Amino acid sequence: MDSIIVRGGRRLNGTVNTSGSKNAALPILFASLLADGEHRFDNVPYLRDIESTQALLHSLGAQSHRDGDTLVVNVSPPEAHVADYEMVRKMRAGILCLGPLLARYGEARVSLPGGCAIGSRPIDLHIETMRRLGAEISSEGGYVIARAQRLVGDRILFEKVTVGGTENALMAASIASGTTVIENAAKEPEVVDLANYLIAMGARIEGAGTSVITVEGVDELRPATHSIVPDRIEAGTLLIAGAITGGTVTVGQCVPEHLQSLVEKMRDAGFRIDVGDSTITVQATDSWRSVDIATAPYPGFPTDLQAQFMALMTQARGTAVVTEHIFENRFMHVQELVRLGADITPMTQVAVVRGKRNQLGAAPVMATDLRASASLVLAGLVASGETEVSRIYHLDRGYEHLEEKLASLGADIKRVAA
């Protein structure tokens, strides 16, 4: 099992570009199931979750190949409409084939999903969405079984904001009969990117990026070409890397608007932030300090940046309170940060971080999930000595060559094969 070795103490400086968004690419790749033929996607990152999605698409009759950061998916009708456990268990996003398969073929058998162990993340809202659209749902042997002659548009009101639920609803409603109104919809940029691809395929969608989305079903969709939106979580992680080391880092090929909540918090903490059309530059000052954060659905502070920001707060002057509203088990990185010398007291949804410059010292640590792995790498950048981060297969699910990007900014970091 590979690990990453980080020797702390180097100030990061320079410019680094953001890759395409994992969280946008995955639902868009599953949307290809809605239309036979050749779909072409640009700015697709090289990630383990992308490879797992390709494998799942292949099991459903599609073929795919890469040309640099362009991924071409050629869709054909599958022999069976089954998303197998061996495919879906590797990533949470596997449930996103439920809507396309059910809407297109009238049936779907999808294994309950896997992914990071950061909370229960139930799929109840996905199932209820398909029921609202007219499907009969049952379960058997760890699989969700859905059937419908043709889905029929309806009003879908989510009890709580759900990104994946909104995405499944969008895909299924695109070729359902009649009009679907999705209320309390997720506003994330990744949802908007999916809607934009569906529109390019011929879907009729209005309101993406707001809390109410209207979908007028069409009889069929067609393949299209699309460029995946830049990864705001990777961009935020790289900005925090520059900040935690006291350096000056410019992150390019990003969408600054997507990181407004992080930028505001970093400015509140005392960092200088300069925003361009597609760049953000962070410059550390001598007087930056602790600030509180509370995660929330977009445009609030992203739960996927909570662990990284907590690592930053271990170096701040003062005490920060971190509140996690999205997932009930997303403080598993705390015990590993404490192994490095961080002064953190966690509760179920709140953690108190008592910051102090240069308080971290190297130790072997273990990644527990995707974003936790990034937080440990960031902590290693400022820990005295050599920090080894193991189980980095989590990191490879969502970051494209993170160690190489950090090294290009001056980090002493390397990957070590098992």
Short mmCIF file of C-alpha atoms in Angstrom, two decimals:
data_model
loop_
_atom_site.label_atom_id
_atom_site.label_comp_id
_atom_site.label_asym_id
_atom_site.label_seq_id
_atom_site.Cartn_x
_atom_site.Cartn_y
_atom_site.Cartn_z
CA MET A 1 0.00 0.00 0.00
CA ASP A 2 1.52 3.32 -1.10
CA SER A 3 2.24 6.11 1.34
CA ILE A 4 3.29 9.76 1.13
CA ILE A 5 6.34 11.08 2.95
CA VAL A 6 6.35 14.80 3.82
CA ARG A 7 9.25 16.66 5.40
CA GLY A 8 7.87 19.83 6.91
CA GLY A 9 9.28 23.31 7.16
CA ARG A 10 9.30 24.53 3.57
CA ARG A 11 7.37 27.63 2.55
CA LEU A 12 5.35 27.06 -0.61
CA ASN A 13 5.47 29.62 -3.40
CA GLY A 14 4.47 29.70 -7.04
CA THR A 15 1.58 28.93 -9.37
CA VAL A 16 -0.32 25.66 -9.75
CA ASN A 17 -3.37 24.78 -11.84
CA THR A 18 -6.53 23.02 -10.78
CA SER A 19 -7.70 19.80 -12.43
CA GLY A 20 -11.25 18.99 -13.46
CA SER A 21 -13.79 18.33 -10.73
CA LYS A 22 -14.29 14.76 -9.57
CA ASN A 23 -17.67 15.61 -8.08
CA ALA A 24 -18.81 17.09 -11.39
CA ALA A 25 -17.31 14.44 -13.64
CA LEU A 26 -18.90 11.42 -11.94
CA PRO A 27 -22.60 12.34 -12.40
CA ILE A 28 -21.89 13.65 -15.90
CA LEU A 29 -20.29 10.34 -16.86
CA PHE A 30 -23.36 8.49 -15.56
CA ALA A 31 -25.58 10.88 -17.54
CA SER A 32 -24.05 9.42 -20.71
CA LEU A 33 -26.21 6.33 -20.07
CA LEU A 34 -29.21 8.42 -21.14
CA ALA A 35 -28.19 8.42 -24.83
CA ASP A 36 -26.48 5.89 -27.11
CA GLY A 37 -23.48 7.04 -29.09
CA GLU A 38 -20.23 8.93 -28.51
CA HIS A 39 -20.01 11.37 -25.59
CA ARG A 40 -16.86 13.50 -25.34
CA PHE A 41 -15.67 15.01 -22.06
CA ASP A 42 -12.72 17.39 -21.67
CA ASN A 43 -10.83 18.31 -18.47
CA VAL A 44 -11.44 14.90 -16.88
CA PRO A 45 -8.97 14.22 -14.04
CA TYR A 46 -6.99 10.99 -13.64
CA LEU A 47 -8.54 9.63 -10.44
CA ARG A 48 -9.40 6.27 -8.95
CA ASP A 49 -13.09 7.19 -8.79
CA ILE A 50 -13.05 8.04 -12.50
CA GLU A 51 -11.50 4.64 -13.27
CA SER A 52 -14.14 2.94 -11.10
CA THR A 53 -16.88 4.81 -12.97
CA GLN A 54 -15.42 3.76 -16.33
CA ALA A 55 -15.41 0.15 -15.14
CA LEU A 56 -19.05 0.43 -14.08
CA LEU A 57 -20.00 1.98 -17.42
CA HIS A 58 -18.17 -0.84 -19.21
CA SER A 59 -20.20 -3.38 -17.23
CA LEU A 60 -23.30 -1.59 -18.51
CA GLY A 61 -22.35 -1.94 -22.17
CA ALA A 62 -20.33 1.25 -22.74
CA GLN A 63 -16.76 1.59 -23.99
CA SER A 64 -14.37 4.41 -23.15
CA HIS A 65 -10.89 5.64 -23.96
CA ARG A 66 -8.68 8.56 -23.02
CA ASP A 67 -6.71 11.07 -25.04
CA GLY A 68 -4.92 13.21 -22.45
CA ASP A 69 -7.54 14.84 -20.27
CA THR A 70 -10.27 14.03 -22.80
CA LEU A 71 -12.42 10.99 -22.06
CA VAL A 72 -14.63 9.55 -24.81
CA VAL A 73 -17.52 7.30 -23.75
CA ASN A 74 -19.38 5.30 -26.37
CA VAL A 75 -22.70 4.10 -24.99
CA SER A 76 -24.63 1.04 -26.17
CA PRO A 77 -27.66 -0.63 -24.55
CA PRO A 78 -26.53 -3.02 -21.80
CA GLU A 79 -27.48 -6.70 -21.71
CA ALA A 80 -28.61 -6.25 -18.10
CA HIS A 81 -29.46 -3.12 -16.12
CA VAL A 82 -27.42 -4.10 -13.08
CA ALA A 83 -24.83 -2.04 -11.20
CA ASP A 84 -22.92 -4.84 -9.51
CA TYR A 85 -21.74 -4.74 -5.90
CA GLU A 86 -18.09 -5.23 -6.90
CA MET A 87 -18.31 -2.03 -8.94
CA VAL A 88 -20.47 0.16 -6.69
CA ARG A 89 -18.83 -0.74 -3.35
CA LYS A 90 -15.74 1.29 -4.24
CA MET A 91 -17.48 4.67 -4.40
CA ARG A 92 -20.56 6.44 -3.18
CA ALA A 93 -21.36 7.88 -6.61
CA GLY A 94 -22.38 4.49 -7.98
CA ILE A 95 -25.96 5.18 -6.89
CA LEU A 96 -26.09 7.85 -9.63
CA CYS A 97 -26.69 5.20 -12.28
CA LEU A 98 -30.11 4.50 -10.71
CA GLY A 99 -31.89 7.45 -12.33
CA PRO A 100 -30.47 7.04 -15.86
CA LEU A 101 -31.03 3.26 -16.00
CA LEU A 102 -34.57 3.47 -14.64
CA ALA A 103 -35.57 6.38 -16.87
CA ARG A 104 -34.06 4.90 -20.01
CA TYR A 105 -34.87 1.21 -19.68
CA GLY A 106 -37.67 1.03 -17.13
CA GLU A 107 -35.68 -1.02 -14.66
CA ALA A 108 -32.52 -0.86 -12.59
CA ARG A 109 -30.84 -3.12 -10.05
CA VAL A 110 -28.22 -1.11 -8.17
CA SER A 111 -26.07 -2.27 -5.27
CA LEU A 112 -26.07 -0.19 -2.13
CA PRO A 113 -23.04 2.13 -2.41
CA GLY A 114 -19.69 2.31 -0.67
CA GLY A 115 -17.08 5.10 -0.49
CA CYS A 116 -15.68 7.02 2.46
CA ALA A 117 -16.81 6.06 5.96
CA ILE A 118 -17.74 9.59 7.00
CA GLY A 119 -21.34 8.97 7.94
CA SER A 120 -24.42 7.00 7.04
CA ARG A 121 -25.33 9.13 4.00
CA PRO A 122 -28.57 7.20 3.41
CA ILE A 123 -30.00 6.82 -0.07
CA ASP A 124 -33.59 7.27 1.13
CA LEU A 125 -33.94 10.55 -0.79
CA HIS A 126 -32.81 8.89 -4.04
CA ILE A 127 -35.37 6.11 -3.57
CA GLU A 128 -38.19 8.47 -2.63
CA THR A 129 -37.41 10.57 -5.71
CA MET A 130 -37.85 7.58 -8.01
CA ARG A 131 -41.09 6.66 -6.23
CA ARG A 132 -42.39 10.21 -6.75
CA LEU A 133 -41.66 9.76 -10.45
CA GLY A 134 -43.72 6.56 -10.54
CA ALA A 135 -41.26 3.75 -9.88
CA GLU A 136 -41.89 0.67 -7.80
CA ILE A 137 -38.94 0.13 -5.45
CA SER A 138 -37.90 -2.95 -3.50
CA SER A 139 -34.70 -4.29 -2.02
CA GLU A 140 -33.10 -7.69 -2.13
CA GLY A 141 -29.67 -8.99 -1.16
CA GLY A 142 -28.13 -5.55 -0.75
CA TYR A 143 -29.57 -4.24 -4.03
CA VAL A 144 -32.14 -1.54 -4.79
CA ILE A 145 -34.55 -2.81 -7.44
CA ALA A 146 -36.55 -0.20 -9.33
CA ARG A 147 -39.14 -0.68 -12.08
CA ALA A 148 -41.42 1.62 -14.08
CA GLN A 149 -43.00 1.49 -17.54
CA ARG A 150 -42.11 5.17 -17.95
CA LEU A 151 -41.33 7.73 -15.31
CA VAL A 152 -43.84 10.56 -14.97
CA GLY A 153 -42.91 14.08 -13.86
CA ASP A 154 -44.03 15.24 -10.43
CA ARG A 155 -43.19 17.69 -7.64
CA ILE A 156 -40.15 16.59 -5.61
CA LEU A 157 -39.57 18.37 -2.31
CA PHE A 158 -36.38 17.31 -0.56
CA GLU A 159 -36.60 17.29 3.23
CA LYS A 160 -32.95 18.31 3.30
CA VAL A 161 -30.56 19.47 0.62
CA THR A 162 -28.97 16.51 -1.19
CA VAL A 163 -26.46 16.87 -4.00
CA GLY A 164 -26.66 13.28 -5.21
CA GLY A 165 -30.43 13.19 -4.83
CA THR A 166 -30.77 16.35 -6.92
CA GLU A 167 -28.47 14.89 -9.58
CA ASN A 168 -30.39 11.61 -9.78
CA ALA A 169 -33.66 13.55 -9.99
CA LEU A 170 -32.30 15.74 -12.81
CA MET A 171 -31.16 12.77 -14.88
CA ALA A 172 -34.33 10.75 -14.39
CA ALA A 173 -36.67 13.71 -14.99
CA SER A 174 -34.91 14.68 -18.23
CA ILE A 175 -36.62 11.88 -20.16
CA ALA A 176 -39.65 11.39 -17.91
CA SER A 177 -43.10 12.22 -19.24
CA GLY A 178 -44.25 15.71 -18.29
CA THR A 179 -42.85 18.32 -15.94
CA THR A 180 -40.83 17.76 -12.77
CA VAL A 181 -40.27 20.52 -10.21
CA ILE A 182 -37.42 19.88 -7.78
CA GLU A 183 -37.72 22.01 -4.63
CA ASN A 184 -35.02 22.55 -1.99
CA ALA A 185 -32.61 21.48 -4.71
CA ALA A 186 -28.84 21.51 -4.20
CA LYS A 187 -27.16 24.62 -5.65
CA GLU A 188 -23.62 23.25 -5.93
CA PRO A 189 -21.57 24.12 -9.04
CA GLU A 190 -21.33 20.40 -9.77
CA VAL A 191 -25.14 20.22 -10.02
CA VAL A 192 -25.09 23.17 -12.43
CA ASP A 193 -22.39 21.47 -14.51
CA LEU A 194 -24.52 18.32 -14.78
CA ALA A 195 -27.54 20.40 -15.80
CA ASN A 196 -25.44 22.13 -18.45
CA TYR A 197 -24.42 18.79 -19.94
CA LEU A 198 -27.98 17.50 -19.91
CA ILE A 199 -29.06 20.70 -21.68
CA ALA A 200 -26.33 20.12 -24.27
CA MET A 201 -27.85 16.64 -24.75
CA GLY A 202 -31.25 18.22 -25.44
CA ALA A 203 -32.81 18.33 -21.97
CA ARG A 204 -35.08 21.22 -20.99
CA ILE A 205 -33.96 22.44 -17.58
CA GLU A 206 -34.44 25.80 -15.87
CA GLY A 207 -33.28 27.04 -12.48
CA ALA A 208 -30.10 25.00 -11.96
CA GLY A 209 -28.06 26.75 -9.28
CA THR A 210 -31.20 27.85 -7.42
CA SER A 211 -33.34 26.03 -4.88
CA VAL A 212 -36.09 25.31 -7.43
CA ILE A 213 -35.30 23.47 -10.67
CA THR A 214 -37.89 22.77 -13.36
CA VAL A 215 -37.39 19.93 -15.84
CA GLU A 216 -39.63 19.48 -18.87
CA GLY A 217 -39.21 15.86 -19.95
CA VAL A 218 -38.26 15.06 -23.55
CA ASP A 219 -38.60 11.80 -25.48
CA GLU A 220 -34.89 11.26 -26.02
CA LEU A 221 -31.47 12.81 -25.57
CA ARG A 222 -28.38 12.78 -27.78
CA PRO A 223 -24.63 12.59 -27.06
CA ALA A 224 -22.73 15.86 -26.73
CA THR A 225 -19.35 17.37 -25.89
CA HIS A 226 -18.62 19.05 -22.58
CA SER A 227 -15.70 20.40 -20.53
CA ILE A 228 -15.79 19.49 -16.84
CA VAL A 229 -15.79 22.44 -14.43
CA PRO A 230 -12.58 22.98 -12.37
CA ASP A 231 -12.38 21.27 -8.99
CA ARG A 232 -13.15 23.85 -6.31
CA ILE A 233 -12.16 21.47 -3.50
CA GLU A 234 -8.73 20.84 -4.99
CA ALA A 235 -8.31 24.57 -5.55
CA GLY A 236 -9.22 25.25 -1.93
CA THR A 237 -6.82 22.57 -0.69
CA LEU A 238 -3.96 24.13 -2.66
CA LEU A 239 -4.78 27.60 -1.32
CA ILE A 240 -4.70 26.25 2.23
CA ALA A 241 -1.37 24.57 1.48
CA GLY A 242 0.12 27.93 0.59
CA ALA A 243 -1.42 29.58 3.64
CA ILE A 244 -0.40 26.97 6.21
CA THR A 245 3.24 27.18 5.14
CA GLY A 246 3.33 30.98 5.20
CA GLY A 247 3.91 31.27 1.47
CA THR A 248 2.40 32.95 -1.57
CA VAL A 249 0.55 30.59 -3.92
CA THR A 250 -1.55 31.31 -7.00
CA VAL A 251 -4.11 28.69 -8.00
CA GLY A 252 -5.00 28.92 -11.67
CA GLN A 253 -7.69 27.43 -13.90
CA CYS A 254 -10.27 27.72 -11.15
CA VAL A 255 -13.61 29.51 -10.74
CA PRO A 256 -13.16 32.03 -7.90
CA GLU A 257 -16.92 32.43 -7.43
CA HIS A 258 -17.10 28.77 -6.38
CA LEU A 259 -14.71 29.42 -3.47
CA GLN A 260 -16.24 32.59 -2.08
CA SER A 261 -16.97 31.11 1.36
CA LEU A 262 -13.37 29.90 1.77
CA VAL A 263 -11.94 33.20 0.50
CA GLU A 264 -14.04 35.14 3.00
CA LYS A 265 -12.89 32.98 5.91
CA MET A 266 -9.23 33.23 4.89
CA ARG A 267 -9.53 37.00 4.63
CA ASP A 268 -11.18 37.07 8.07
CA ALA A 269 -8.21 35.10 9.38
CA GLY A 270 -5.83 37.76 8.10
CA PHE A 271 -4.53 36.32 4.83
CA ARG A 272 -4.24 38.53 1.78
CA ILE A 273 -6.37 37.12 -1.05
CA ASP A 274 -6.27 38.46 -4.61
CA VAL A 275 -8.92 37.22 -7.03
CA GLY A 276 -8.63 37.26 -10.82
CA ASP A 277 -10.90 35.99 -13.58
CA SER A 278 -9.69 32.39 -13.18
CA THR A 279 -7.04 32.68 -10.46
CA ILE A 280 -6.86 33.11 -6.71
CA THR A 281 -3.66 34.11 -4.90
CA VAL A 282 -3.14 33.65 -1.16
CA GLN A 283 -0.36 35.49 0.64
CA ALA A 284 0.36 34.80 4.30
CA THR A 285 0.90 37.63 6.77
CA ASP A 286 2.58 37.65 10.16
CA SER A 287 -0.63 38.32 12.05
CA TRP A 288 -3.13 35.75 10.79
CA ARG A 289 -5.37 34.25 13.45
CA SER A 290 -8.08 31.69 14.26
CA VAL A 291 -11.60 31.94 12.82
CA ASP A 292 -14.65 29.75 13.35
CA ILE A 293 -16.27 27.83 10.52
CA ALA A 294 -19.53 25.91 10.16
CA THR A 295 -20.11 23.69 7.13
CA ALA A 296 -23.28 24.17 5.09
CA PRO A 297 -24.67 23.37 1.64
CA TYR A 298 -23.39 25.60 -1.16
CA PRO A 299 -22.82 28.54 -1.10
CA GLY A 300 -21.88 27.88 2.54
CA PHE A 301 -18.53 26.55 3.70
CA PRO A 302 -17.90 23.16 2.03
CA THR A 303 -17.80 20.06 4.20
CA ASP A 304 -15.14 18.79 1.79
CA LEU A 305 -12.78 21.58 2.98
CA GLN A 306 -13.48 21.24 6.70
CA ALA A 307 -10.62 18.85 7.46
CA GLN A 308 -8.10 20.94 5.51
CA PHE A 309 -9.21 24.15 7.22
CA MET A 310 -8.91 22.44 10.59
CA ALA A 311 -5.29 21.61 9.77
CA LEU A 312 -4.76 25.31 8.98
CA MET A 313 -6.29 26.33 12.32
CA THR A 314 -3.76 24.20 14.23
CA GLN A 315 -1.20 26.86 13.23
CA ALA A 316 -3.35 29.91 13.96
CA ARG A 317 -3.10 32.26 16.92
CA GLY A 318 -6.13 31.70 19.14
CA THR A 319 -8.95 29.17 19.32
CA ALA A 320 -11.25 28.13 16.50
CA VAL A 321 -14.56 26.29 16.70
CA VAL A 322 -15.29 23.97 13.77
CA THR A 323 -18.91 22.87 13.39
CA GLU A 324 -19.84 20.06 11.00
CA HIS A 325 -23.47 20.21 9.88
CA ILE A 326 -23.36 17.88 6.85
CA PHE A 327 -21.95 14.54 8.03
CA GLU A 328 -22.17 13.13 11.53
CA ASN A 329 -18.84 11.28 11.42
CA ARG A 330 -16.46 13.67 9.71
CA PHE A 331 -14.00 14.26 12.54
CA MET A 332 -12.06 11.03 12.13
CA HIS A 333 -9.02 13.03 11.04
CA VAL A 334 -8.89 14.70 14.47
CA GLN A 335 -7.19 11.77 16.21
CA GLU A 336 -4.53 11.68 13.50
CA LEU A 337 -3.91 15.44 13.76
CA VAL A 338 -3.58 14.97 17.52
CA ARG A 339 -0.92 12.31 16.86
CA LEU A 340 1.04 15.11 15.16
CA GLY A 341 0.70 17.30 18.25
CA ALA A 342 -2.46 19.29 17.47
CA ASP A 343 -4.51 20.54 20.42
CA ILE A 344 -8.07 19.62 19.38
CA THR A 345 -11.08 18.62 21.43
CA PRO A 346 -13.81 16.96 19.33
CA MET A 347 -17.45 16.33 20.13
CA THR A 348 -20.05 14.82 17.81
CA GLN A 349 -20.53 17.86 15.57
CA VAL A 350 -18.16 20.44 17.08
CA ALA A 351 -14.39 20.52 17.48
CA VAL A 352 -12.35 23.13 19.34
CA VAL A 353 -8.92 23.80 17.81
CA ARG A 354 -6.35 25.62 19.94
CA GLY A 355 -3.84 26.93 17.49
CA LYS A 356 -0.16 27.58 17.96
CA ARG A 357 2.62 28.12 15.45
CA ASN A 358 5.05 25.24 15.05
CA GLN A 359 3.18 22.94 17.44
CA LEU A 360 3.17 19.92 15.12
CA GLY A 361 5.82 17.21 15.07
CA ALA A 362 6.22 14.34 12.64
CA ALA A 363 4.58 10.97 13.26
CA PRO A 364 3.17 8.13 11.17
CA VAL A 365 -0.51 8.82 10.47
CA MET A 366 -3.27 7.00 8.63
CA ALA A 367 -5.83 8.46 6.24
CA THR A 368 -9.42 7.54 7.09
CA ASP A 369 -11.18 9.15 4.14
CA LEU A 370 -10.54 11.30 1.07
CA ARG A 371 -10.50 14.78 2.61
CA ALA A 372 -8.91 13.57 5.85
CA SER A 373 -5.95 12.34 3.82
CA ALA A 374 -5.49 15.83 2.35
CA SER A 375 -5.61 17.41 5.82
CA LEU A 376 -2.82 15.10 7.02
CA VAL A 377 -0.63 15.99 4.05
CA LEU A 378 -1.21 19.69 4.79
CA ALA A 379 -0.31 19.16 8.44
CA GLY A 380 2.83 17.32 7.36
CA LEU A 381 3.93 20.40 5.41
CA VAL A 382 4.44 22.25 8.71
CA ALA A 383 5.27 19.40 11.10
CA SER A 384 8.89 19.23 12.19
CA GLY A 385 10.58 16.12 10.83
CA GLU A 386 9.26 13.49 8.44
CA THR A 387 5.57 12.57 8.40
CA GLU A 388 4.37 9.39 6.72
CA VAL A 389 0.75 9.34 5.57
CA SER A 390 -0.47 5.81 4.85
CA ARG A 391 -3.63 4.49 3.16
CA ILE A 392 -3.40 7.19 0.51
CA TYR A 393 -5.63 5.25 -1.84
CA HIS A 394 -8.26 7.54 -0.31
CA LEU A 395 -6.30 10.54 -1.63
CA ASP A 396 -6.10 9.02 -5.10
CA ARG A 397 -9.88 8.86 -5.26
CA GLY A 398 -10.18 12.64 -5.43
CA TYR A 399 -6.84 14.40 -6.04
CA GLU A 400 -4.88 14.22 -9.28
CA HIS A 401 -1.14 13.98 -8.50
CA LEU A 402 -1.43 16.15 -5.38
CA GLU A 403 2.10 15.35 -4.25
CA GLU A 404 3.48 16.46 -7.63
CA LYS A 405 1.57 19.74 -7.51
CA LEU A 406 2.79 20.46 -3.98
CA ALA A 407 6.36 19.55 -4.97
CA SER A 408 6.15 22.04 -7.85
CA LEU A 409 5.50 24.73 -5.23
CA GLY A 410 8.55 23.73 -3.20
CA ALA A 411 7.25 21.04 -0.83
CA ASP A 412 9.57 18.22 0.23
CA ILE A 413 7.15 15.44 -0.54
CA LYS A 414 7.27 12.07 -2.29
CA ARG A 415 5.19 8.99 -2.87
CA VAL A 416 6.62 5.69 -1.68
CA ALA A 417 5.40 2.47 -3.25
CA ALA A 418 4.46 -0.38 -0.94
#
